[in-house]
Every structure is written in structure tokens, then in C-alpha cells.
Amino acid sequence: MSLLEGKVAVVTGGTRGIGFAIVRKYLEHGAKVMLFGSRPETVTHALKSLHEENSAWVVDGLNPKLTAPAEVEAAINQTKDRFGRLDILVNNAGISQSQSIYDYKPEEIDQVIDLNVKALLYAILPAVKIMKYQGGGVILNTSSMVSITGQPSGVGYPTSKFAVNGMTISLARELGKDHIRVNAVAPGVTNTDMVAALPHEVVSSISAAIPLGRPGEPEEVADAFVYLASDMASYVTGEILSVDGACRT
Ligand code: NAD
């Protein structure tokens, strides 16, 4: 079933982990995709592996600095020029943190808020202008289960994801009249590099509390992004969809 035939999507942080799984699923469902990555090498590597998997997939890549508004605006506009439209923006790139509040440096707070919060809005600003002109669109943000539960250290990360939820709900209310739906997906512990980088004891203590008894796979999270981007979710907006095996502690 091709749920996204004819749609054009941007996926930030699309070179690996959850973002790469979203890119693959979107291509499988017939979308054309512009993936954004942080470095030219990782973009090239991701594109090569996608083209090897299916040479008919229409996918390209850019590496704007997501915390630089002018670069992001140019990349969004370049996507529209390249593919003729923009239907779906997936704000997925993000960093996590796990340090104690007693060890935090002010610049670490700036880092997580700049990438996990402000950069989403930098992409949304040019995207909504294109979507409004086209008659509608979809914005999807990657939140986290910690936007509901908080976490025992690394407060900058849950702070940023609570902000993502607020941005999502608020923009859904503002943009409904322009037929732009805005939703977020809140993954639980998911098998990606981000999780591999966390201290073992943090991962195992979280995993032990997952009712489904295992971490999620990036593809399972990506399926939620397919649903929310598709017309199957035509009356869903302002929703934070948990994909976390009911891990809420
Ligand atoms: P990952 O580290 O594998 O991927 C993160 C992506 O963000 C990469 O593509 C990376 O290139 C990009 N990125 C990181 N820093 C960047 C920067 N400065 N500029 C541009 N791009 C940058 O992690 P992931 O688990 O796939 O994370 C994707 C999203 O999912 C993030 O928003 C994360 O907060 C969220 N999330 C992950 C989990 C999990 O368990 N893995 C759980 C909840 C939420």
C-alpha cells in the first residue's frame, strides 16, 4: 500500500537511527524525500545505501546547519525547487543529555535547546509558507517519552521535549485553518546510536520498566510517522503519539 504517493517530504536527521527509518518508510510508501544530515559524508553514505537498495526511489540530501535559520530556510526552499512542492516536514534531528544538574554547563543547555527546540521552528517558518500557499501540509516533530515522564538526570533533554509538545499543540491550533496538521511522535527507548551512547545502567533500568519487555525498533517508530503523514490521519492534529511499549515510569 502506498500511503504517501506523490508527496514530498523533508526529514531532518535522516541519515541514521529513527530518521533514516522514516526516510526508508516514506520512500516505500511512494514519497519523494529530501533528507537533511549534519555532515556531507553521512548524507552521501545514506543516499548511497538507499539508491543501492532501490534505484527507483526519489531521494536527495542536504546538510544545512539546523541551528542557522538562513541555511535552513535555503534548504527548505531548495527542496521545493527540486521537487516542486513540500507536503511533509519531519523535524527529527535531536541530541540527548544525561548529566547531573550539578555538572551542567550553561552552554550545554544552549546546545540542547538550540537543536531540539529552536531548530524545529527555524524549519517550520519557511515550510508553513510553502504549505499554506499549496493549500495544506503536515508537520511532524520527534518528541520523546521523557516529555511525559521527565528523566532522573540530563534535565535539558526532557525540557526540550516538553517544549516540542507545546510547540506541536499550539501550532496545530494556529495552523488548522490553513489545512496544516501538526503532530508529534513520542518514542520510548529505541534501538539507535543515541541509546547506544547512553550509560549501560541508564538503558537497562529504563528497559526493565517497559511493559512490552523490549526496546522499540526504529522501523516501529517510523510507522507512526507514516500514519500521521498520510491521509489516514486527516482528522488528527495536535496529538503527541506515544510509541513506547507503554513505558511511562
Ligand atoms: P541518532 O543519534 O541515531 O540520530 C540523531 C539524528 O540527529 C542523526 O541523524 C544526527 O545526524 C542528527 N543530529 C544530531 N545532532 C545534529 C546537529 N547538530 N545538526 C544536525 N543534525 C544533527 O538518534 P535517534 O535515536 O535516531 O534520534 C532521533 C530523534 O528521536 C531525536 O529527536 C531523539 O531525541 C528522538 N528520540 C530517540 C529515542 C531513542 O531511544 N533513540 C527516544 C525518544 C526520542
PDB file of C-alpha atoms and ligand atoms in Angstrom:
ATOM      1  CA  MET A   1       0.000   0.000   0.000  1.00  0.00           C
ATOM      2  CA  SER A   2       1.397   3.412  -0.981  1.00  0.00           C
ATOM      3  CA  LEU A   3       0.139   5.849   1.621  1.00  0.00           C
ATOM      4  CA  LEU A   4       2.300   8.775   0.533  1.00  0.00           C
ATOM      5  CA  GLU A   5       2.214   8.601  -3.276  1.00  0.00           C
ATOM      6  CA  GLY A   6       3.052  11.977  -4.842  1.00  0.00           C
ATOM      7  CA  LYS A   7       4.016  13.601  -1.533  1.00  0.00           C
ATOM      8  CA  VAL A   8       7.289  15.441  -0.972  1.00  0.00           C
ATOM      9  CA  ALA A   9       8.921  15.204   2.450  1.00  0.00           C
ATOM     10  CA  VAL A  10      11.868  16.714   4.297  1.00  0.00           C
ATOM     11  CA  VAL A  11      13.296  14.613   7.130  1.00  0.00           C
ATOM     12  CA  THR A  12      15.913  16.206   9.393  1.00  0.00           C
ATOM     13  CA  GLY A  13      18.435  13.877  10.998  1.00  0.00           C
ATOM     14  CA  GLY A  14      17.594  11.494   8.166  1.00  0.00           C
ATOM     15  CA  THR A  15      20.948   9.767   7.849  1.00  0.00           C
ATOM     16  CA  ARG A  16      20.645   7.274  10.682  1.00  0.00           C
ATOM     17  CA  GLY A  17      18.530   5.930  13.505  1.00  0.00           C
ATOM     18  CA  ILE A  18      14.843   6.839  13.611  1.00  0.00           C
ATOM     19  CA  GLY A  19      15.237   9.491  10.890  1.00  0.00           C
ATOM     20  CA  PHE A  20      16.761   7.038   8.424  1.00  0.00           C
ATOM     21  CA  ALA A  21      13.950   4.553   9.135  1.00  0.00           C
ATOM     22  CA  ILE A  22      11.398   7.322   8.430  1.00  0.00           C
ATOM     23  CA  VAL A  23      13.124   8.156   5.136  1.00  0.00           C
ATOM     24  CA  ARG A  24      13.051   4.481   4.066  1.00  0.00           C
ATOM     25  CA  LYS A  25       9.391   4.019   5.001  1.00  0.00           C
ATOM     26  CA  TYR A  26       8.394   7.236   3.232  1.00  0.00           C
ATOM     27  CA  LEU A  27      10.177   6.059   0.074  1.00  0.00           C
ATOM     28  CA  GLU A  28       8.499   2.648   0.331  1.00  0.00           C
ATOM     29  CA  HIS A  29       5.162   4.473   0.512  1.00  0.00           C
ATOM     30  CA  GLY A  30       5.840   6.475  -2.671  1.00  0.00           C
ATOM     31  CA  ALA A  31       7.038   9.824  -1.298  1.00  0.00           C
ATOM     32  CA  LYS A  32       9.949  11.817  -2.683  1.00  0.00           C
ATOM     33  CA  VAL A  33      12.328  12.662   0.131  1.00  0.00           C
ATOM     34  CA  MET A  34      14.962  15.295   0.862  1.00  0.00           C
ATOM     35  CA  LEU A  35      16.940  14.124   3.861  1.00  0.00           C
ATOM     36  CA  PHE A  36      18.884  16.610   5.940  1.00  0.00           C
ATOM     37  CA  GLY A  37      22.033  15.410   7.703  1.00  0.00           C
ATOM     38  CA  SER A  38      24.652  17.164   9.784  1.00  0.00           C
ATOM     39  CA  ARG A  39      27.655  16.312   7.560  1.00  0.00           C
ATOM     40  CA  PRO A  40      28.147  15.839   3.793  1.00  0.00           C
ATOM     41  CA  GLU A  41      29.781  12.399   4.355  1.00  0.00           C
ATOM     42  CA  THR A  42      26.844  10.989   6.293  1.00  0.00           C
ATOM     43  CA  VAL A  43      24.394  12.372   3.728  1.00  0.00           C
ATOM     44  CA  THR A  44      26.365  10.770   0.890  1.00  0.00           C
ATOM     45  CA  HIS A  45      26.575   7.491   2.767  1.00  0.00           C
ATOM     46  CA  ALA A  46      22.821   7.395   3.477  1.00  0.00           C
ATOM     47  CA  LEU A  47      21.922   8.275  -0.122  1.00  0.00           C
ATOM     48  CA  LYS A  48      24.274   5.608  -1.471  1.00  0.00           C
ATOM     49  CA  SER A  49      22.715   2.894   0.651  1.00  0.00           C
ATOM     50  CA  LEU A  50      19.160   3.971  -0.297  1.00  0.00           C
ATOM     51  CA  HIS A  51      19.979   4.113  -4.017  1.00  0.00           C
ATOM     52  CA  GLU A  52      21.603   0.671  -3.789  1.00  0.00           C
ATOM     53  CA  GLU A  53      18.500  -0.700  -2.109  1.00  0.00           C
ATOM     54  CA  ASN A  54      16.125   0.700  -4.739  1.00  0.00           C
ATOM     55  CA  SER A  55      17.341   2.790  -7.663  1.00  0.00           C
ATOM     56  CA  ALA A  56      13.754   3.940  -8.402  1.00  0.00           C
ATOM     57  CA  TRP A  57      13.445   5.752  -5.055  1.00  0.00           C
ATOM     58  CA  VAL A  58      13.497   9.540  -5.484  1.00  0.00           C
ATOM     59  CA  VAL A  59      15.683  10.791  -2.672  1.00  0.00           C
ATOM     60  CA  ASP A  60      18.251  13.538  -2.310  1.00  0.00           C
ATOM     61  CA  GLY A  61      20.120  15.125   0.581  1.00  0.00           C
ATOM     62  CA  LEU A  62      21.358  18.409   2.002  1.00  0.00           C
ATOM     63  CA  ASN A  63      23.364  19.334   5.068  1.00  0.00           C
ATOM     64  CA  PRO A  64      22.207  22.725   6.352  1.00  0.00           C
ATOM     65  CA  LYS A  65      23.313  23.726   9.839  1.00  0.00           C
ATOM     66  CA  LEU A  66      19.973  23.306  11.581  1.00  0.00           C
ATOM     67  CA  THR A  67      20.761  25.968  14.155  1.00  0.00           C
ATOM     68  CA  ALA A  68      21.369  28.586  11.419  1.00  0.00           C
ATOM     69  CA  PRO A  69      17.969  29.943  10.294  1.00  0.00           C
ATOM     70  CA  ALA A  70      19.146  31.256   6.904  1.00  0.00           C
ATOM     71  CA  GLU A  71      20.739  27.900   5.988  1.00  0.00           C
ATOM     72  CA  VAL A  72      17.604  26.007   6.966  1.00  0.00           C
ATOM     73  CA  GLU A  73      15.354  28.381   5.030  1.00  0.00           C
ATOM     74  CA  ALA A  74      17.555  27.980   1.948  1.00  0.00           C
ATOM     75  CA  ALA A  75      17.448  24.167   2.240  1.00  0.00           C
ATOM     76  CA  ILE A  76      13.655  24.102   2.604  1.00  0.00           C
ATOM     77  CA  ASN A  77      13.283  26.367  -0.431  1.00  0.00           C
ATOM     78  CA  GLN A  78      15.792  24.245  -2.350  1.00  0.00           C
ATOM     79  CA  THR A  79      13.633  21.195  -1.641  1.00  0.00           C
ATOM     80  CA  LYS A  80      10.592  22.952  -3.092  1.00  0.00           C
ATOM     81  CA  ASP A  81      12.639  23.959  -6.161  1.00  0.00           C
ATOM     82  CA  ARG A  82      13.981  20.410  -6.605  1.00  0.00           C
ATOM     83  CA  PHE A  83      10.682  18.507  -6.179  1.00  0.00           C
ATOM     84  CA  GLY A  84       8.102  21.198  -6.969  1.00  0.00           C
ATOM     85  CA  ARG A  85       6.317  21.178  -3.618  1.00  0.00           C
ATOM     86  CA  LEU A  86       6.618  20.381   0.083  1.00  0.00           C
ATOM     87  CA  ASP A  87       3.918  18.326   1.793  1.00  0.00           C
ATOM     88  CA  ILE A  88       5.573  16.897   4.900  1.00  0.00           C
ATOM     89  CA  LEU A  89       8.225  18.305   7.235  1.00  0.00           C
ATOM     90  CA  VAL A  90       9.645  15.863   9.779  1.00  0.00           C
ATOM     91  CA  ASN A  91      11.668  17.615  12.468  1.00  0.00           C
ATOM     92  CA  ASN A  92      13.548  14.608  13.788  1.00  0.00           C
ATOM     93  CA  ALA A  93      17.184  15.611  14.455  1.00  0.00           C
ATOM     94  CA  GLY A  94      17.998  15.844  18.122  1.00  0.00           C
ATOM     95  CA  ILE A  95      20.562  15.255  20.827  1.00  0.00           C
ATOM     96  CA  SER A  96      20.041  13.765  24.260  1.00  0.00           C
ATOM     97  CA  GLN A  97      21.716  14.537  27.566  1.00  0.00           C
ATOM     98  CA  SER A  98      22.191  12.569  30.768  1.00  0.00           C
ATOM     99  CA  GLN A  99      24.465  14.630  33.042  1.00  0.00           C
ATOM    100  CA  SER A 100      23.589  15.581  36.603  1.00  0.00           C
ATOM    101  CA  ILE A 101      22.179  19.069  37.199  1.00  0.00           C
ATOM    102  CA  TYR A 102      25.239  19.679  39.429  1.00  0.00           C
ATOM    103  CA  ASP A 103      27.573  19.162  36.451  1.00  0.00           C
ATOM    104  CA  TYR A 104      25.643  21.169  33.840  1.00  0.00           C
ATOM    105  CA  LYS A 105      27.424  23.884  31.925  1.00  0.00           C
ATOM    106  CA  PRO A 106      25.279  26.759  30.620  1.00  0.00           C
ATOM    107  CA  GLU A 107      26.464  26.119  27.055  1.00  0.00           C
ATOM    108  CA  GLU A 108      25.110  22.553  27.266  1.00  0.00           C
ATOM    109  CA  ILE A 109      21.668  23.983  27.936  1.00  0.00           C
ATOM    110  CA  ASP A 110      22.021  26.219  24.867  1.00  0.00           C
ATOM    111  CA  GLN A 111      23.111  23.211  22.767  1.00  0.00           C
ATOM    112  CA  VAL A 112      20.067  21.082  23.526  1.00  0.00           C
ATOM    113  CA  ILE A 113      17.555  23.926  23.277  1.00  0.00           C
ATOM    114  CA  ASP A 114      19.119  25.267  20.073  1.00  0.00           C
ATOM    115  CA  LEU A 115      18.910  21.908  18.253  1.00  0.00           C
ATOM    116  CA  ASN A 116      15.903  20.232  19.889  1.00  0.00           C
ATOM    117  CA  VAL A 117      13.633  23.296  20.051  1.00  0.00           C
ATOM    118  CA  LYS A 118      14.739  26.381  18.132  1.00  0.00           C
ATOM    119  CA  ALA A 119      15.916  24.497  15.033  1.00  0.00           C
ATOM    120  CA  LEU A 120      12.435  22.947  14.643  1.00  0.00           C
ATOM    121  CA  LEU A 121      10.907  26.398  14.450  1.00  0.00           C
ATOM    122  CA  TYR A 122      13.606  27.548  12.001  1.00  0.00           C
ATOM    123  CA  ALA A 123      12.464  24.769   9.631  1.00  0.00           C
ATOM    124  CA  ILE A 124       8.783  25.350  10.307  1.00  0.00           C
ATOM    125  CA  LEU A 125       8.919  29.077   9.438  1.00  0.00           C
ATOM    126  CA  PRO A 126       9.728  28.646   5.722  1.00  0.00           C
ATOM    127  CA  ALA A 127       7.825  25.334   5.429  1.00  0.00           C
ATOM    128  CA  VAL A 128       4.450  26.702   6.548  1.00  0.00           C
ATOM    129  CA  LYS A 129       4.630  29.489   3.964  1.00  0.00           C
ATOM    130  CA  ILE A 130       5.022  26.905   1.193  1.00  0.00           C
ATOM    131  CA  MET A 131       2.339  24.639   2.689  1.00  0.00           C
ATOM    132  CA  LYS A 132      -0.173  27.467   3.128  1.00  0.00           C
ATOM    133  CA  TYR A 133       0.349  28.552  -0.486  1.00  0.00           C
ATOM    134  CA  GLN A 134      -0.160  24.930  -1.645  1.00  0.00           C
ATOM    135  CA  GLY A 135      -3.354  24.563   0.397  1.00  0.00           C
ATOM    136  CA  GLY A 136      -2.063  22.369   3.226  1.00  0.00           C
ATOM    137  CA  GLY A 137       0.628  20.131   4.626  1.00  0.00           C
ATOM    138  CA  VAL A 138       1.849  18.104   7.570  1.00  0.00           C
ATOM    139  CA  ILE A 139       4.426  18.934  10.225  1.00  0.00           C
ATOM    140  CA  LEU A 140       5.699  16.126  12.436  1.00  0.00           C
ATOM    141  CA  ASN A 141       8.080  16.523  15.355  1.00  0.00           C
ATOM    142  CA  THR A 142      10.035  13.854  17.169  1.00  0.00           C
ATOM    143  CA  SER A 143       9.309  14.187  20.852  1.00  0.00           C
ATOM    144  CA  SER A 144      10.140  11.538  23.467  1.00  0.00           C
ATOM    145  CA  MET A 145       8.535   9.558  26.265  1.00  0.00           C
ATOM    146  CA  VAL A 146      10.523  11.806  28.625  1.00  0.00           C
ATOM    147  CA  SER A 147       8.240  14.653  27.534  1.00  0.00           C
ATOM    148  CA  ILE A 148       5.638  12.895  29.669  1.00  0.00           C
ATOM    149  CA  THR A 149       7.727  11.325  32.429  1.00  0.00           C
ATOM    150  CA  GLY A 150      10.808  13.530  32.753  1.00  0.00           C
ATOM    151  CA  GLN A 151      14.058  11.663  33.465  1.00  0.00           C
ATOM    152  CA  PRO A 152      16.312  11.327  36.506  1.00  0.00           C
ATOM    153  CA  SER A 153      19.218  13.351  35.032  1.00  0.00           C
ATOM    154  CA  GLY A 154      20.050  15.361  31.904  1.00  0.00           C
ATOM    155  CA  VAL A 155      17.229  17.830  32.529  1.00  0.00           C
ATOM    156  CA  GLY A 156      17.932  19.801  29.341  1.00  0.00           C
ATOM    157  CA  TYR A 157      16.648  16.914  27.215  1.00  0.00           C
ATOM    158  CA  PRO A 158      13.174  16.483  28.775  1.00  0.00           C
ATOM    159  CA  THR A 159      12.940  20.275  28.981  1.00  0.00           C
ATOM    160  CA  SER A 160      13.443  20.424  25.218  1.00  0.00           C
ATOM    161  CA  LYS A 161      10.896  17.671  24.514  1.00  0.00           C
ATOM    162  CA  PHE A 162       8.235  19.247  26.748  1.00  0.00           C
ATOM    163  CA  ALA A 163       8.774  22.330  24.573  1.00  0.00           C
ATOM    164  CA  VAL A 164       8.358  20.219  21.422  1.00  0.00           C
ATOM    165  CA  ASN A 165       4.966  19.032  22.688  1.00  0.00           C
ATOM    166  CA  GLY A 166       3.902  22.578  23.494  1.00  0.00           C
ATOM    167  CA  MET A 167       5.006  23.800  20.076  1.00  0.00           C
ATOM    168  CA  THR A 168       3.109  20.930  18.430  1.00  0.00           C
ATOM    169  CA  ILE A 169      -0.167  21.503  20.252  1.00  0.00           C
ATOM    170  CA  SER A 170      -0.001  25.260  19.842  1.00  0.00           C
ATOM    171  CA  LEU A 171       0.824  25.218  16.128  1.00  0.00           C
ATOM    172  CA  ALA A 172      -1.924  22.664  15.496  1.00  0.00           C
ATOM    173  CA  ARG A 173      -4.381  25.229  16.834  1.00  0.00           C
ATOM    174  CA  GLU A 174      -2.861  28.058  14.817  1.00  0.00           C
ATOM    175  CA  LEU A 175      -2.449  26.248  11.504  1.00  0.00           C
ATOM    176  CA  GLY A 176      -5.642  24.184  11.318  1.00  0.00           C
ATOM    177  CA  LYS A 177      -7.360  26.924   9.340  1.00  0.00           C
ATOM    178  CA  ASP A 178      -4.629  26.584   6.677  1.00  0.00           C
ATOM    179  CA  HIS A 179      -5.118  22.780   6.489  1.00  0.00           C
ATOM    180  CA  ILE A 180      -1.707  22.177   8.015  1.00  0.00           C
ATOM    181  CA  ARG A 181      -1.764  19.341  10.557  1.00  0.00           C
ATOM    182  CA  VAL A 182       0.876  19.327  13.298  1.00  0.00           C
ATOM    183  CA  ASN A 183       1.620  16.224  15.371  1.00  0.00           C
ATOM    184  CA  ALA A 184       4.468  14.652  17.299  1.00  0.00           C
ATOM    185  CA  VAL A 185       5.631  11.116  17.902  1.00  0.00           C
ATOM    186  CA  ALA A 186       6.997  10.335  21.357  1.00  0.00           C
ATOM    187  CA  PRO A 187       9.246   7.273  21.080  1.00  0.00           C
ATOM    188  CA  GLY A 188      10.278   5.251  24.074  1.00  0.00           C
ATOM    189  CA  VAL A 189      13.647   3.526  24.321  1.00  0.00           C
ATOM    190  CA  THR A 190      14.523   2.796  20.702  1.00  0.00           C
ATOM    191  CA  ASN A 191      17.482   0.842  19.357  1.00  0.00           C
ATOM    192  CA  THR A 192      19.618   3.616  17.807  1.00  0.00           C
ATOM    193  CA  ASP A 193      23.073   5.160  18.242  1.00  0.00           C
ATOM    194  CA  MET A 194      21.544   7.648  20.685  1.00  0.00           C
ATOM    195  CA  VAL A 195      20.599   4.822  23.011  1.00  0.00           C
ATOM    196  CA  ALA A 196      23.914   3.041  22.444  1.00  0.00           C
ATOM    197  CA  ALA A 197      25.647   6.229  23.674  1.00  0.00           C
ATOM    198  CA  LEU A 198      23.763   6.251  26.988  1.00  0.00           C
ATOM    199  CA  PRO A 199      25.379   4.676  30.069  1.00  0.00           C
ATOM    200  CA  HIS A 200      24.505   0.965  30.272  1.00  0.00           C
ATOM    201  CA  GLU A 201      22.841   1.315  33.678  1.00  0.00           C
ATOM    202  CA  VAL A 202      20.535   4.055  32.366  1.00  0.00           C
ATOM    203  CA  VAL A 203      19.392   1.910  29.414  1.00  0.00           C
ATOM    204  CA  SER A 204      18.920  -1.275  31.409  1.00  0.00           C
ATOM    205  CA  SER A 205      16.959   0.412  34.180  1.00  0.00           C
ATOM    206  CA  ILE A 206      14.638   2.014  31.616  1.00  0.00           C
ATOM    207  CA  SER A 207      14.317  -1.227  29.626  1.00  0.00           C
ATOM    208  CA  ALA A 208      13.361  -3.222  32.716  1.00  0.00           C
ATOM    209  CA  ALA A 209      10.335  -0.961  33.127  1.00  0.00           C
ATOM    210  CA  ILE A 210       8.954  -1.474  29.604  1.00  0.00           C
ATOM    211  CA  PRO A 211       5.663  -3.428  29.739  1.00  0.00           C
ATOM    212  CA  LEU A 212       6.269  -4.862  26.246  1.00  0.00           C
ATOM    213  CA  GLY A 213       9.571  -6.167  27.606  1.00  0.00           C
ATOM    214  CA  ARG A 214      11.959  -4.759  24.987  1.00  0.00           C
ATOM    215  CA  PRO A 215      13.124  -1.520  23.399  1.00  0.00           C
ATOM    216  CA  GLY A 216      11.411  -0.415  20.189  1.00  0.00           C
ATOM    217  CA  GLU A 217      12.951  -0.657  16.741  1.00  0.00           C
ATOM    218  CA  PRO A 218      13.388   2.479  14.595  1.00  0.00           C
ATOM    219  CA  GLU A 219      11.013   0.966  11.985  1.00  0.00           C
ATOM    220  CA  GLU A 220       8.247   0.653  14.583  1.00  0.00           C
ATOM    221  CA  VAL A 221       8.594   4.355  15.371  1.00  0.00           C
ATOM    222  CA  ALA A 222       8.769   5.221  11.667  1.00  0.00           C
ATOM    223  CA  ASP A 223       5.403   3.505  11.064  1.00  0.00           C
ATOM    224  CA  ALA A 224       3.776   6.118  13.302  1.00  0.00           C
ATOM    225  CA  PHE A 225       5.327   8.835  11.135  1.00  0.00           C
ATOM    226  CA  VAL A 226       3.861   7.207   8.031  1.00  0.00           C
ATOM    227  CA  TYR A 227       0.391   7.081   9.567  1.00  0.00           C
ATOM    228  CA  LEU A 228       0.479  10.684  10.791  1.00  0.00           C
ATOM    229  CA  ALA A 229       1.791  11.976   7.437  1.00  0.00           C
ATOM    230  CA  SER A 230      -0.861  10.093   5.473  1.00  0.00           C
ATOM    231  CA  ASP A 231      -4.495  10.879   4.743  1.00  0.00           C
ATOM    232  CA  MET A 232      -5.406   8.109   7.209  1.00  0.00           C
ATOM    233  CA  ALA A 233      -4.703  10.769   9.864  1.00  0.00           C
ATOM    234  CA  SER A 234      -6.653  13.507   8.065  1.00  0.00           C
ATOM    235  CA  TYR A 235      -8.562  14.446  11.255  1.00  0.00           C
ATOM    236  CA  VAL A 236      -5.619  14.050  13.647  1.00  0.00           C
ATOM    237  CA  THR A 237      -3.780  17.192  14.697  1.00  0.00           C
ATOM    238  CA  GLY A 238      -2.227  18.447  17.924  1.00  0.00           C
ATOM    239  CA  GLU A 239      -1.571  14.864  19.002  1.00  0.00           C
ATOM    240  CA  ILE A 240       1.509  13.501  20.791  1.00  0.00           C
ATOM    241  CA  LEU A 241       1.508   9.833  19.783  1.00  0.00           C
ATOM    242  CA  SER A 242       3.453   7.604  22.186  1.00  0.00           C
ATOM    243  CA  VAL A 243       5.307   4.682  20.604  1.00  0.00           C
ATOM    244  CA  ASP A 244       6.955   3.378  23.733  1.00  0.00           C
ATOM    245  CA  GLY A 245       5.615  -0.048  24.714  1.00  0.00           C
ATOM    246  CA  ALA A 246       3.650   1.762  27.471  1.00  0.00           C
ATOM    247  CA  CYS A 247       6.869   2.783  29.247  1.00  0.00           C
ATOM    248  CA  ARG A 248       5.641   5.752  31.271  1.00  0.00           C
ATOM    249  CA  THR A 249       7.639   5.497  34.511  1.00  0.00           C
TER     250      THR A 249
HETATM  251  P1  NAD B   1      20.608   9.266  16.494  1.00  0.00           P
HETATM  252  O1  NAD B   1      21.656   9.868  17.327  1.00  0.00           O
HETATM  253  O2  NAD B   1      20.795   7.933  15.916  1.00  0.00           O
HETATM  254  O3  NAD B   1      20.181  10.281  15.352  1.00  0.00           O
HETATM  255  C1  NAD B   1      20.068  11.638  15.614  1.00  0.00           C
HETATM  256  C2  NAD B   1      19.984  12.351  14.299  1.00  0.00           C
HETATM  257  O4  NAD B   1      20.063  13.758  14.559  1.00  0.00           O
HETATM  258  C3  NAD B   1      21.144  11.985  13.381  1.00  0.00           C
HETATM  259  O5  NAD B   1      20.694  11.866  12.059  1.00  0.00           O
HETATM  260  C4  NAD B   1      22.073  13.163  13.518  1.00  0.00           C
HETATM  261  O6  NAD B   1      22.807  13.432  12.346  1.00  0.00           O
HETATM  262  C5  NAD B   1      21.112  14.298  13.796  1.00  0.00           C
HETATM  263  N1  NAD B   1      21.805  15.335  14.509  1.00  0.00           N
HETATM  264  C6  NAD B   1      22.387  15.240  15.715  1.00  0.00           C
HETATM  265  N2  NAD B   1      22.991  16.405  16.007  1.00  0.00           N
HETATM  266  C7  NAD B   1      22.789  17.227  14.954  1.00  0.00           C
HETATM  267  C8  NAD B   1      23.156  18.554  14.647  1.00  0.00           C
HETATM  268  N3  NAD B   1      23.865  19.314  15.477  1.00  0.00           N
HETATM  269  N4  NAD B   1      22.760  19.075  13.454  1.00  0.00           N
HETATM  270  C9  NAD B   1      22.025  18.338  12.595  1.00  0.00           C
HETATM  271  N5  NAD B   1      21.649  17.093  12.830  1.00  0.00           N
HETATM  272  C10 NAD B   1      22.028  16.541  13.996  1.00  0.00           C
HETATM  273  O7  NAD B   1      19.321   9.304  17.398  1.00  0.00           O
HETATM  274  P2  NAD B   1      17.813   8.815  17.201  1.00  0.00           P
HETATM  275  O8  NAD B   1      17.537   7.967  18.352  1.00  0.00           O
HETATM  276  O9  NAD B   1      17.538   8.327  15.841  1.00  0.00           O
HETATM  277  O10 NAD B   1      17.100  10.216  17.469  1.00  0.00           O
HETATM  278  C11 NAD B   1      16.206  10.807  16.562  1.00  0.00           C
HETATM  279  C12 NAD B   1      15.187  11.582  17.352  1.00  0.00           C
HETATM  280  O11 NAD B   1      14.462  10.674  18.177  1.00  0.00           O
HETATM  281  C13 NAD B   1      15.751  12.637  18.273  1.00  0.00           C
HETATM  282  O12 NAD B   1      14.956  13.803  18.226  1.00  0.00           O
HETATM  283  C14 NAD B   1      15.639  11.988  19.647  1.00  0.00           C
HETATM  284  O13 NAD B   1      15.531  12.943  20.670  1.00  0.00           O
HETATM  285  C15 NAD B   1      14.381  11.180  19.477  1.00  0.00           C
HETATM  286  N6  NAD B   1      14.219  10.069  20.415  1.00  0.00           N
HETATM  287  C16 NAD B   1      15.050   8.997  20.397  1.00  0.00           C
HETATM  288  C17 NAD B   1      14.830   7.973  21.281  1.00  0.00           C
HETATM  289  C18 NAD B   1      15.690   6.741  21.300  1.00  0.00           C
HETATM  290  O14 NAD B   1      15.537   5.942  22.228  1.00  0.00           O
HETATM  291  N7  NAD B   1      16.569   6.539  20.348  1.00  0.00           N
HETATM  292  C19 NAD B   1      13.783   8.036  22.195  1.00  0.00           C
HETATM  293  C20 NAD B   1      12.959   9.141  22.184  1.00  0.00           C
HETATM  294  C21 NAD B   1      13.175  10.150  21.286  1.00  0.00           C
END
